[in-house]
XYZ file of C-alpha atoms in Angstrom:
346
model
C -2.604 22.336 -27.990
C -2.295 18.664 -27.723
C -2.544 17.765 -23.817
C -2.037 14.370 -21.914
C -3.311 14.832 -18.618
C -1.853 12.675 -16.680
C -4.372 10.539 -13.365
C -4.499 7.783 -11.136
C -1.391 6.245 -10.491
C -0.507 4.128 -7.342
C -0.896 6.939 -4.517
C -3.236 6.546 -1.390
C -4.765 10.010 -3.462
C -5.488 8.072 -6.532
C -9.271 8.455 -6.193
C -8.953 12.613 -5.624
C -6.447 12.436 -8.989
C -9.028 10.804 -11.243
C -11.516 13.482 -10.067
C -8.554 16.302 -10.533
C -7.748 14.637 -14.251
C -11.253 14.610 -15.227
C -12.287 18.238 -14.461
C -8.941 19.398 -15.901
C -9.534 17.446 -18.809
C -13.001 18.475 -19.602
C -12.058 22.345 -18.938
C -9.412 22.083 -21.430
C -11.323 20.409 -24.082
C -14.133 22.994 -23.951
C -11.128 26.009 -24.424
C -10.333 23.582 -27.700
C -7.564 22.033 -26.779
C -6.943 18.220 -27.923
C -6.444 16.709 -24.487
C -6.906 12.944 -23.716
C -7.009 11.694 -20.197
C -4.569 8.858 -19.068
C -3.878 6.831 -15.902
C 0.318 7.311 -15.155
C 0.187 3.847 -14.418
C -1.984 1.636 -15.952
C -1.590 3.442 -19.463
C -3.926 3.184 -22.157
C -3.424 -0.257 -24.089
C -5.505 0.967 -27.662
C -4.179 4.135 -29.083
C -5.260 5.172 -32.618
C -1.377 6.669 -33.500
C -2.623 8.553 -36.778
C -4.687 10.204 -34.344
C -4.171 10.115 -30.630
C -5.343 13.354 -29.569
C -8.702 13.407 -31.408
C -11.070 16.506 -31.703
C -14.136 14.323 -31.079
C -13.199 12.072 -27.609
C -15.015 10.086 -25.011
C -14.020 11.746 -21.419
C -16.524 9.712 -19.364
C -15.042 6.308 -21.273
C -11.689 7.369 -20.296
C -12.623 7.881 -16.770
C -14.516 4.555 -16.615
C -11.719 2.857 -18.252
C -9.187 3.994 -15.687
C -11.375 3.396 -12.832
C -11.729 -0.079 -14.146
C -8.132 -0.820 -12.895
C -8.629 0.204 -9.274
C -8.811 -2.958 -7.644
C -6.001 -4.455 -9.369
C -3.386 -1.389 -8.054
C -2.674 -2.918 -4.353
C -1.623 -5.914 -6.246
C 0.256 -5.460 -9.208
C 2.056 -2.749 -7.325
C 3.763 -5.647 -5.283
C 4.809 -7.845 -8.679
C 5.681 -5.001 -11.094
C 9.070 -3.071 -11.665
C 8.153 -0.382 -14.450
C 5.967 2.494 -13.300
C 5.221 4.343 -16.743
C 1.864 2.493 -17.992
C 1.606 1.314 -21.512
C 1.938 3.994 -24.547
C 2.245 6.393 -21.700
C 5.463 7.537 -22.666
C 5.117 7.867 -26.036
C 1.671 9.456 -25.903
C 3.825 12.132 -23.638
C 5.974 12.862 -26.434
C 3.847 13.440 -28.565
C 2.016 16.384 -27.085
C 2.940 19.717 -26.684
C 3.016 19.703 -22.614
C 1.341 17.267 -19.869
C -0.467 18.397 -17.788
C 0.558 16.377 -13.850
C -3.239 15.614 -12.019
C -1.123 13.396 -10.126
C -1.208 13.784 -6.428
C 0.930 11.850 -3.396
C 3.397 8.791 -4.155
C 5.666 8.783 -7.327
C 3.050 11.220 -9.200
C 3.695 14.467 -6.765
C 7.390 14.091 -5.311
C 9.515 13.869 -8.490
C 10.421 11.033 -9.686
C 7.817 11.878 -12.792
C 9.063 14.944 -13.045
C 12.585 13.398 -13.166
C 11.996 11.134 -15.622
C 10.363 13.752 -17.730
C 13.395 15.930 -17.570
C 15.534 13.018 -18.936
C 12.747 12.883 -21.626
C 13.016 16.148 -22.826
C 9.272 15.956 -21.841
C 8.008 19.786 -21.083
C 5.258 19.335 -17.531
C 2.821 21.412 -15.298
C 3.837 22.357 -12.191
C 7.497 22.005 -10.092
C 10.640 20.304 -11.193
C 12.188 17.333 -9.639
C 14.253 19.099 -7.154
C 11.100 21.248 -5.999
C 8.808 18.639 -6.027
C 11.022 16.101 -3.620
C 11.504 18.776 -1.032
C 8.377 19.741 -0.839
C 6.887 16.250 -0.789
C 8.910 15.399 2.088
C 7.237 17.071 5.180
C 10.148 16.323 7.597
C 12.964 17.690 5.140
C 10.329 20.680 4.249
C 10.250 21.603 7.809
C 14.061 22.201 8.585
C 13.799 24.495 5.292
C 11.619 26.548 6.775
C 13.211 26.729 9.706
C 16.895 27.938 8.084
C 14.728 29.797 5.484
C 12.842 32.055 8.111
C 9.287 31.175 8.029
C 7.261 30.003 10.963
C 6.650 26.487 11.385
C 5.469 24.859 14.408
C 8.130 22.652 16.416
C 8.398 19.009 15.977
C 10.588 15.898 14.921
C 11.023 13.482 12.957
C 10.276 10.208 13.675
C 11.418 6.260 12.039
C 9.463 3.348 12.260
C 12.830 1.469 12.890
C 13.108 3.543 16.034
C 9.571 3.687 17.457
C 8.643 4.598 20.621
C 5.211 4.459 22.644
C 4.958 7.814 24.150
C 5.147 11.622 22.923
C 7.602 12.169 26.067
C 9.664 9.831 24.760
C 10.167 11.637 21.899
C 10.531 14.872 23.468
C 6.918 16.082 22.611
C 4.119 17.499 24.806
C 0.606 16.366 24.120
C -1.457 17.221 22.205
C 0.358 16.790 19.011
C -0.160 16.175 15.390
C 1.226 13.122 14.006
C 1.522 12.806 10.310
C 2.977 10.822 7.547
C 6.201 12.313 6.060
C 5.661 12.125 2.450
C 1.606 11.367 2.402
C -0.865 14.264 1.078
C -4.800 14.667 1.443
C -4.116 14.820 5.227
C -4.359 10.695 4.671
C -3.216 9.493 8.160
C -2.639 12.666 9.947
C -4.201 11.989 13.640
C -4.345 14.935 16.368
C -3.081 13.010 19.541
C -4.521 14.611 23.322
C -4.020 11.500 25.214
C -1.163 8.908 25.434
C -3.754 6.244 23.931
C -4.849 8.318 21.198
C -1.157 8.998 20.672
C -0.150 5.400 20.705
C -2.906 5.016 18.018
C -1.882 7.575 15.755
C 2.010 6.468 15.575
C 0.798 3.290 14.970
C -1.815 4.465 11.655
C 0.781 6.343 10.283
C 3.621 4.373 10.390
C 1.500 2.019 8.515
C 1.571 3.966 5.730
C 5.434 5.051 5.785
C 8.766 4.038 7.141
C 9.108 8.357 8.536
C 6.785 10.508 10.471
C 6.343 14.091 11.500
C 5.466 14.867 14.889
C 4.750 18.200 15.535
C 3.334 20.657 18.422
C -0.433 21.393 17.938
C -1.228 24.668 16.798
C -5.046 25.825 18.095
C -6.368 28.086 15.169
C -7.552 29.246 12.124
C -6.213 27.529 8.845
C -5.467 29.435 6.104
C -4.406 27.778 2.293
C -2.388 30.329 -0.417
C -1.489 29.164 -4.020
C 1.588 31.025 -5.365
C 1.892 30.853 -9.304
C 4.867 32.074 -10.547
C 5.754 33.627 -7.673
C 3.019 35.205 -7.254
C 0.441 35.109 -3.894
C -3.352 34.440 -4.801
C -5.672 35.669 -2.232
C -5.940 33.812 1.382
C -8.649 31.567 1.441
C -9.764 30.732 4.673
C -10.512 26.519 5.665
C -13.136 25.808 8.613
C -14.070 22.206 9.071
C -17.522 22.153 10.864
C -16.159 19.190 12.613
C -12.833 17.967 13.787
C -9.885 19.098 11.450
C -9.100 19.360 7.762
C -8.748 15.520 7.292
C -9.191 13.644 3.839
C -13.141 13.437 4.195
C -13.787 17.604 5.213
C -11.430 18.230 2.283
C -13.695 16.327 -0.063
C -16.825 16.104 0.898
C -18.856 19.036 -0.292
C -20.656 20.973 2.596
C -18.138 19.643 5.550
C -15.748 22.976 5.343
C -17.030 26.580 4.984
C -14.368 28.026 3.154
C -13.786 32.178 2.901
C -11.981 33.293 0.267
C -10.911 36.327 0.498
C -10.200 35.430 4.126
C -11.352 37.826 6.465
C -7.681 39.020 7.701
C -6.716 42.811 8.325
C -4.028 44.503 5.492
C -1.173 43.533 7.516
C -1.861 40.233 8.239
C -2.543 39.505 4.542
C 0.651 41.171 3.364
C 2.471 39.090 6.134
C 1.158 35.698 5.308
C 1.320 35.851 1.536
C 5.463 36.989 2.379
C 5.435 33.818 3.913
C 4.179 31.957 1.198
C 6.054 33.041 -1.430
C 9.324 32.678 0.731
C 8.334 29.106 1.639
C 7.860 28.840 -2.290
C 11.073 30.131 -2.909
C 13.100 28.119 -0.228
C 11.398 25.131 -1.522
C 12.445 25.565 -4.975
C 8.771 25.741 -6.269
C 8.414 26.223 -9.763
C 5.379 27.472 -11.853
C 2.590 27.286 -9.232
C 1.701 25.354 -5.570
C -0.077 26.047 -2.754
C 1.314 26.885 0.838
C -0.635 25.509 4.174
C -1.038 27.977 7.096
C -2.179 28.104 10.982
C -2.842 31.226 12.782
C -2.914 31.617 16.467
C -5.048 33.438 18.313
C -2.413 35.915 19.289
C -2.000 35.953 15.609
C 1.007 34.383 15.305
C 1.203 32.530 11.774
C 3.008 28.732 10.769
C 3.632 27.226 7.628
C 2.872 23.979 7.541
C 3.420 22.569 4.289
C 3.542 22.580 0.555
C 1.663 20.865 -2.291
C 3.023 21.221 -5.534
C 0.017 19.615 -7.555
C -2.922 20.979 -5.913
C -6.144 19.126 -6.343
C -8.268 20.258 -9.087
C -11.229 18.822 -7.991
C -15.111 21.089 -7.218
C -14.091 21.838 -4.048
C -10.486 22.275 -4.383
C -9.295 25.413 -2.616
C -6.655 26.960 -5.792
C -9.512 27.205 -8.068
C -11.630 29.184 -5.394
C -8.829 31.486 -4.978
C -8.362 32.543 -8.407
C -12.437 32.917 -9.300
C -11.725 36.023 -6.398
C -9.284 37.090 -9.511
C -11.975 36.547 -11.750
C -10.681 33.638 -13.268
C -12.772 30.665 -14.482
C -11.590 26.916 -13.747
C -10.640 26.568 -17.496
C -9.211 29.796 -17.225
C -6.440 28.604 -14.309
C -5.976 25.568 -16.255
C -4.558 27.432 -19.274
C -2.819 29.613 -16.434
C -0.834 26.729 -14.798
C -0.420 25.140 -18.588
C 1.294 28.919 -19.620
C 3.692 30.011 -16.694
C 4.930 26.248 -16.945
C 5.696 26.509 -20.760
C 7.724 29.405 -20.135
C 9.497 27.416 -17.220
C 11.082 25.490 -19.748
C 11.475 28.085 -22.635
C 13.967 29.630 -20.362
C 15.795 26.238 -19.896
């Protein structure tokens, strides 16, 4: 097949997409497929057009030559109107599906996706609709809520509104504070004093207009991809230190990570329910992967939903489906087939 997997973009997770991109890339080049690697944004300005998916390709130049624009993003994102990078658009055409490595802002909450659609452009993972709902952690929540799975309490919260203390906005300490649309946990701040509280508001309104703030559930975190409606196994996230922020997601050796998670029958069955209904409510299409907490009265709580999970070596999806005895490249050409026949059916 000839792939465009589509990187980088403008997102606060642009680093953790180039990494995604790359390993996707290389997996599907060794099952033979023709796929190139592109930045969403930036594009690629020399394209051979009598041959732009090429047998014989350069990975580690492409990688290089997207990471060449990674100073320049902060700026030109202030001066420039079109988001689609050069030949982007046309390279997308041309192949038989792209596969989205895109993570956080414009690349994960459907405005790609909608474009796409207009396109006629066939895409990995969730629709527009899907993608939108799910990227929004505030709207997410009150779907879970009306759609009957466990989330933890909490509000939203608008920058044009702010207020100093968690009383104020009807919260008990400690809390979670957390950008409403971010991903990678990039800003989220566990608040157990009124400073620390203060503190977090403050980071994360820096990064949105919205925030969640939500009661802080003590426990065991649990991750669960669903593709095509279907649960993977639990795997099972412990941080040696502090919480599941950006740097124990990505730094190798920071989280032990258990996969199958050591849960009894009925506490399996009950948390992959959840995650498929939170997938359905959602609108999830083709695959994502559904955030848990567990109490330790066992009491479970969605907490979110990532429609483009990260691809990266230590990337929690891929874990989960080796337990199925499936290889990365394998999954690749998993996500790449239930998403074909998302939009056969169309």
């Amino acid at each position: 097949m000839k792939i465009v997997v589509l990187a980088g973009g403008i997102s606060t997770e642009r680093a953790i997409s180039i990494v995604s991109g790359t390993k996707v890339c290389r997996a599907l080049r060794e099952k033979g497929h023709q796929a190139i690697l592109a930045d969403v944004y930036f594009g690629i300005e020399k394209v051979d057009w009598e041959n732009p998916f090429p047998k014989q390709y350069d990975l580690e130049d492409a990688v290089a030559y997207i990471k060449s624009f990674d100073s320049e993003v902060e700026n030109l994102k202030k001066s420039r109107k079109e988001f689609f990078g050069v030949n982007i658009l046309k390279l997308c055409k041309e192949a038989d599906i792209v596969f989205l490595a895109l993570h956080g802002e414009s690349g994960e909450n459907g405005k790609v996706q909608a474009s796409f659609d207009l396109l006629g452009i066939p895409y990995t993972g969730s629709g527009y609709l899907g993608s939108a709902l799910a990227m929004d952690k505030g709207l997410s929540k009150q779907l879970f809520w009306e759609g009957g799975v466990p989330t933890p309490d909490g509000v939203l919260a608008k920058r044009s509104e702010q207020k100093k203390t968690a009383e104020e906005y009807g919260m008990e300490l400690p809390c979670v504070v957390k950008p409403s649309c971010g991903g990678s946990s990039v800003g989220v701040s566990i608040a157990r004093t009124e400073e620390e509280f203060e503190q977090a508001i403050a980071e994360a309104f820096s990064y949105e207009e919205e925030v969640v703030i939500e009661k802080y559930i003590e426990g065991r975190e649990f991750s669960i991809g669903v593709v095509d409606g279907e649960a993977y196994p639990i795997i099972e996230i412990a941080p040696i230190q502090g919480f599941y922020d950006y740097h124990n997601k990505y730094q190798a050796g920071c989280t032990v990570e258990t996969c199958p998670a050591v849960l009894t029958e009925e506490q399996t069955k009950e948390m992959q329910g959840y995650a498929v209904k939170a997938y359905h409510v959602l609108k999830l299409e083709s695959y994502g992967r559904i955030d848990f907490l567990m109490d330790a009265q066992g009491k479970m709580y969605c907490l979110e939903a990532n429609t483009l999970p990260g691809m990266t070596p230590t990337s929690l999806l891929p874990q989960e489906a080796a337990v199925l005895g499936m290889s990365f490249a394998d999954l690749c050409e998993k996500l790449i087939e239930v998403s074909i026949r998302r939009f056969e059916r169309e």
